[in-house]
Short mmCIF file of C-alpha atoms in Angstrom, two decimals:
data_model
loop_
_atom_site.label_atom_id
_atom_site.label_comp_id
_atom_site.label_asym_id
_atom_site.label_seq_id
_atom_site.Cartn_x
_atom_site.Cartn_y
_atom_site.Cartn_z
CA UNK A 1 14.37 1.44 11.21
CA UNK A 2 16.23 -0.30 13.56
CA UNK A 3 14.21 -1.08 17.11
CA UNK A 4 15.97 0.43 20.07
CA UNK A 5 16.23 -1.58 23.56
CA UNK A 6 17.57 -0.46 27.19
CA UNK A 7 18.72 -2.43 29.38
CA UNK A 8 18.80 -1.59 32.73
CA UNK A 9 20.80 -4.57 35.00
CA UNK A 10 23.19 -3.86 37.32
CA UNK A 11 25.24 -6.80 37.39
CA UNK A 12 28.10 -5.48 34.77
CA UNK A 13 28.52 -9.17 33.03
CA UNK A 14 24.55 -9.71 32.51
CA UNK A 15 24.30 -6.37 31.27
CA UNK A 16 27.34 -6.38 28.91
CA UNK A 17 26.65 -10.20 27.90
CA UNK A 18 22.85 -8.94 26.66
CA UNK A 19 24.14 -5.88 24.69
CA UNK A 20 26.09 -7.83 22.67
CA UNK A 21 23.10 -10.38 22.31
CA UNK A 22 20.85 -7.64 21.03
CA UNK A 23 23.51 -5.74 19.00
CA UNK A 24 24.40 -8.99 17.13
CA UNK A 25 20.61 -9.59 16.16
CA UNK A 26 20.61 -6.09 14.57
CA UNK A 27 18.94 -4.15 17.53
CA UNK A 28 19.83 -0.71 18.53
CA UNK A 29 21.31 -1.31 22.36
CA UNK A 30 21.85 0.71 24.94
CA UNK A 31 22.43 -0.43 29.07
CA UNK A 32 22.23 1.16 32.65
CA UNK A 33 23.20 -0.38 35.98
CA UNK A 34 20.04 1.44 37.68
CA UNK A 35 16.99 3.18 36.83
CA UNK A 36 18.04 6.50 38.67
CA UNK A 37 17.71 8.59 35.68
CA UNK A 38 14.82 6.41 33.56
CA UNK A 39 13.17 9.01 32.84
CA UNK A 40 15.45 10.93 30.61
CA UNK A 41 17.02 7.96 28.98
CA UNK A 42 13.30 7.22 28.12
CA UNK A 43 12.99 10.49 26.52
CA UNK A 44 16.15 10.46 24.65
CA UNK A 45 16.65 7.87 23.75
CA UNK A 46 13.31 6.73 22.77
CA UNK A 47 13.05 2.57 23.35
CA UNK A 48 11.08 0.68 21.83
CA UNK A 49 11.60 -2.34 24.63
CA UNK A 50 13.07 -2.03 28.03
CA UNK A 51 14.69 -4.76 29.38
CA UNK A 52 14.49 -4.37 33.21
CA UNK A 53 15.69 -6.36 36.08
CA UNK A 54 14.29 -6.80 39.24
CA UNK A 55 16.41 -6.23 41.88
CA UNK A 56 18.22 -3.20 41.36
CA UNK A 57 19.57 -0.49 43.42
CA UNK A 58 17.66 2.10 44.55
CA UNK A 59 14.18 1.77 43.00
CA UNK A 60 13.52 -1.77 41.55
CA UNK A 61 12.40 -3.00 38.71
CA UNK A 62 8.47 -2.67 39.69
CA UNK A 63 8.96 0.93 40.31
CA UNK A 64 10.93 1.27 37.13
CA UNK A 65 8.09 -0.55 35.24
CA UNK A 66 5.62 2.45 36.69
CA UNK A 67 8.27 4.62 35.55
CA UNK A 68 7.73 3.13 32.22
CA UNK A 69 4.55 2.79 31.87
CA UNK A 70 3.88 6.52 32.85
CA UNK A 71 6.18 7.95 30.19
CA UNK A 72 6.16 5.56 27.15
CA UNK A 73 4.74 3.23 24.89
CA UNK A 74 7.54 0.71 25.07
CA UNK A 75 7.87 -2.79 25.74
CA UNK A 76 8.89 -4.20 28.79
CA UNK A 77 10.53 -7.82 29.35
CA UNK A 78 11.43 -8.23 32.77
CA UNK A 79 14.32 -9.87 34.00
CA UNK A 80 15.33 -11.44 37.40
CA UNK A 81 16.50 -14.07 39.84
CA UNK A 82 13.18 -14.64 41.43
CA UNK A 83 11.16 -17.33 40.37
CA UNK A 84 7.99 -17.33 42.54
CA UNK A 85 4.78 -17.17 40.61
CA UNK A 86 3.56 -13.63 42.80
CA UNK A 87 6.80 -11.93 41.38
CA UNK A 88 5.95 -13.06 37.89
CA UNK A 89 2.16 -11.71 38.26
CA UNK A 90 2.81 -9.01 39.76
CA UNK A 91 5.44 -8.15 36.47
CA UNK A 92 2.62 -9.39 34.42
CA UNK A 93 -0.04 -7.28 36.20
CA UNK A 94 1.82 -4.27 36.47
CA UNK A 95 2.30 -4.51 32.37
CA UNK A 96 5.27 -6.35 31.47
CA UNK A 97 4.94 -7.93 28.21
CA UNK A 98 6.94 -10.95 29.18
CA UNK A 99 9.06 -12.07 32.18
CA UNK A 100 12.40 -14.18 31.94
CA UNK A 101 14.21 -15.85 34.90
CA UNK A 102 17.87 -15.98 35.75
CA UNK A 103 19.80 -17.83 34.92
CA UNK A 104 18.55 -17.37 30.98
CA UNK A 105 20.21 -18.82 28.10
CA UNK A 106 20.64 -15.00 26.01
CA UNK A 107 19.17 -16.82 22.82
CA UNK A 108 16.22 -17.27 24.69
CA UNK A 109 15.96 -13.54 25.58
CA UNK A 110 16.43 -12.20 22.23
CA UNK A 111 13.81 -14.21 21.12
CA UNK A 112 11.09 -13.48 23.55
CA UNK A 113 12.55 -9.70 22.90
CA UNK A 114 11.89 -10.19 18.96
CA UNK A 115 8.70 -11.59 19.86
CA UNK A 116 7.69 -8.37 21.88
CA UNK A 117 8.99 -6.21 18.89
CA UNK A 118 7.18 -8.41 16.48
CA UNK A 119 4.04 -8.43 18.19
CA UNK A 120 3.86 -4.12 18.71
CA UNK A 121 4.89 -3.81 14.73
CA UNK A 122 8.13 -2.36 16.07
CA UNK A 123 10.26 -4.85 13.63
CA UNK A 124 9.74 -5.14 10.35
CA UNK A 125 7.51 -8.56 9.12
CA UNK A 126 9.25 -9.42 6.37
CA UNK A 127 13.40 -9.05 5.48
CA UNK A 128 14.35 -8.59 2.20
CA UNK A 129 17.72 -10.37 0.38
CA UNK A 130 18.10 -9.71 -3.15
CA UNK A 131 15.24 -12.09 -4.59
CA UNK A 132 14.95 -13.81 -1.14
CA UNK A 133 11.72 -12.45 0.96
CA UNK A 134 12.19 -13.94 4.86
CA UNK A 135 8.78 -13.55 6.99
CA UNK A 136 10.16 -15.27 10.26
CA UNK A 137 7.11 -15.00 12.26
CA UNK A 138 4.84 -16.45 10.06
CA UNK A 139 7.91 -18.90 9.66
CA UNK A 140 7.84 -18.12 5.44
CA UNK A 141 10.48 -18.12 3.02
CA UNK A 142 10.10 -17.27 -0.85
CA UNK A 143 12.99 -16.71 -3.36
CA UNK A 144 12.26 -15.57 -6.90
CA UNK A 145 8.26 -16.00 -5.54
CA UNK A 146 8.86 -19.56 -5.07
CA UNK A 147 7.75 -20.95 -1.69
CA UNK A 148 10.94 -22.68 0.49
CA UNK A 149 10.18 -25.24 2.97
CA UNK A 150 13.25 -25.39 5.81
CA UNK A 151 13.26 -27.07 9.11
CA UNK A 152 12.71 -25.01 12.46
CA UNK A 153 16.17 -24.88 12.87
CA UNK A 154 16.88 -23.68 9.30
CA UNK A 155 14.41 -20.94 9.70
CA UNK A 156 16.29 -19.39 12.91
CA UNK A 157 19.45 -19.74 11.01
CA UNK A 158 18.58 -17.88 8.00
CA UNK A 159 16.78 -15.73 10.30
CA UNK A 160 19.81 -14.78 12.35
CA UNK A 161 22.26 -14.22 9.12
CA UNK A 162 19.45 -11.98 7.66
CA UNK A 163 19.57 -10.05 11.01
CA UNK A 164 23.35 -9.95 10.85
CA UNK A 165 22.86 -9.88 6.46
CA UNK A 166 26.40 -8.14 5.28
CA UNK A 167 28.07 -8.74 8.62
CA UNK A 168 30.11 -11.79 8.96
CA UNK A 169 29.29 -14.09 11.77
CA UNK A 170 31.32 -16.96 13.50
CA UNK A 171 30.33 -20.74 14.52
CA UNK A 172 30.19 -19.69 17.94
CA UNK A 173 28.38 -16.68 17.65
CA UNK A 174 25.69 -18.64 15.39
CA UNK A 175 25.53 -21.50 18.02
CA UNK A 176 25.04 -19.14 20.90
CA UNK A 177 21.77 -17.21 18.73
CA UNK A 178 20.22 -20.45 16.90
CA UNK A 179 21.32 -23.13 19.39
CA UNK A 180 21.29 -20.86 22.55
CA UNK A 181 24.63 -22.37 23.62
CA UNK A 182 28.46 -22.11 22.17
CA UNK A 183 29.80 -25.61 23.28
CA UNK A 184 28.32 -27.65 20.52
CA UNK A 185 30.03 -29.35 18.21
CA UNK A 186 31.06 -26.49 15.15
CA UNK A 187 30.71 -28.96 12.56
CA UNK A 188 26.94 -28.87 13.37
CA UNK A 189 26.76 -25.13 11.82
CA UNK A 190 28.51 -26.69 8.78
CA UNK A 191 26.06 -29.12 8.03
CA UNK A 192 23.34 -26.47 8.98
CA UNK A 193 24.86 -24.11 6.38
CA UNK A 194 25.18 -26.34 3.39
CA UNK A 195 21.53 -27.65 3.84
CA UNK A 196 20.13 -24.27 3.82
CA UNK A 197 22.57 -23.61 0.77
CA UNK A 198 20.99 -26.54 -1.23
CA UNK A 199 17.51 -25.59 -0.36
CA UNK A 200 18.11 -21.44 -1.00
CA UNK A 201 19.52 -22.34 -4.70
CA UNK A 202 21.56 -20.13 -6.88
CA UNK A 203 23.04 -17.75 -6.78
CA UNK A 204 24.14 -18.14 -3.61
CA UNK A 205 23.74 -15.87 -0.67
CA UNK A 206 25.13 -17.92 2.20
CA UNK A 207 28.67 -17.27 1.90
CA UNK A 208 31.88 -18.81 3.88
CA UNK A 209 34.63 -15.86 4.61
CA UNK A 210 38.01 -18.28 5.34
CA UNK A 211 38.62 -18.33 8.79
CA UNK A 212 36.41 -16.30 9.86
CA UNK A 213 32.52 -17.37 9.51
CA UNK A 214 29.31 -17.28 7.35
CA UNK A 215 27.77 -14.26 5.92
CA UNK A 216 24.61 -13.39 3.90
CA UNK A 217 24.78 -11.48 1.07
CA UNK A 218 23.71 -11.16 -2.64
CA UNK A 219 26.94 -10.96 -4.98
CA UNK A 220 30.41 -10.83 -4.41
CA UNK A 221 33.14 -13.14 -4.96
CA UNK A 222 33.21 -16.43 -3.41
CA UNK A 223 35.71 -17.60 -1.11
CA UNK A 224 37.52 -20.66 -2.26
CA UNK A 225 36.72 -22.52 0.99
CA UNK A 226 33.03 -22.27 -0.37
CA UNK A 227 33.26 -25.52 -2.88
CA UNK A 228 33.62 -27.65 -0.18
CA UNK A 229 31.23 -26.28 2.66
#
């Protein structure tokens, strides 16, 4: 099942930037600009992490983490512009599972989001791809049984197009989830790409869609662009 995350932010560009974030790494996403009516969207629609920010209208993000706290078992990552080590303990204290500062590059969020998941069982431990079994926290990869030894950077890779498996992805949207920023150089996703190819084997599973992007999936014809990426 699919882990669900709110996200309550009021600043309409944050909150919009770190749906999309979450949606693209296969989580179930929903946002508020306050906390005003918490407690029903915790009872409807049921998160398994709460993503809350600080200063917010109305009550902030402390009071929200009571709120929390009092009326589920979720996860809470909070998120803010203060930096002072009494904000952070008093997050900390108060329950948060983990505490990110603005400005935040949004790889780095999902990731200490997955983390949280990962850590409360809420995600599942291993992914599944045909023969190809993907246990990203314990940073292990088997195909056909057969152990696979990639580079940290492979590993969030394959991790991300197994999050995103039968979806097709772009350069920049890979270099904004495994590099945590869009402005490198595209041809670095290329070379990326055909190393994990080599070291997944065949059949392949890493497929190019022309113009387009990379997508993970087991079968189906391959683009022509494919023989030389």
């Amino acid at each position: 099942m699919t882990a669900r995350v709110l996200v309550v932010e009021d600043a309409e560009a944050i909150r919009t930037a770190v749906l999309a974030g979450l949606a693209e790494a296969g989580f179930g996403a929903s946002g508020r600009a306050c906390g005003r009516t918490l407690e029903d969207d915790l009872a409807a629609f049921r998160p398994d992490l709460v993503v809350l920010d600080v200063m917010l209208p109305g009550r902030d993000g402390f009071a929200l983490l009571d709120v929390v706290r009092r009326n589920s078992d979720a996860g809470v990552v909070m998120l803010t512009a203060r930096d002072a080590v009494d904000d952070r303990l008093r997050g900390l204290h108060g329950g948060a599972d983990d505490y990110v500062v603005k400005p935040f590059a949004l790889a780095e969020l999902v990731a200490r989001v997955t983390a949280v998941l990962r850590r409360m069982g809420r995600t599942p431990a291993t992914v599944e791809v045909g023969d190809l079994l993907i246990d990203a926290g314990a940073g292990s990869v088997r195909r056909g049984g057969v152990p696979i030894e990639l580079t940290a950077t492979e590993l969030r890779l394959l991790d991300y197009l197994a999050a995103q498996r039968g979806r097709v992805v772009s350069k920049g949207q890979i270099l904004t989830r495994v590099w945590g920023y869009s402005d490198y150089d595209p041809n670095l996703v290329e070379v990326h790409v055909s190393a994990l190819r080599r070291k997944l084997g065949e059949p392949r599973l890493v497929h190019t869609v022309r113009g387009l992007g990379y997508v993970l999936r087991v079968g189906g014809d391959a683009d022509p662009a494919e023989a030389h990426t």
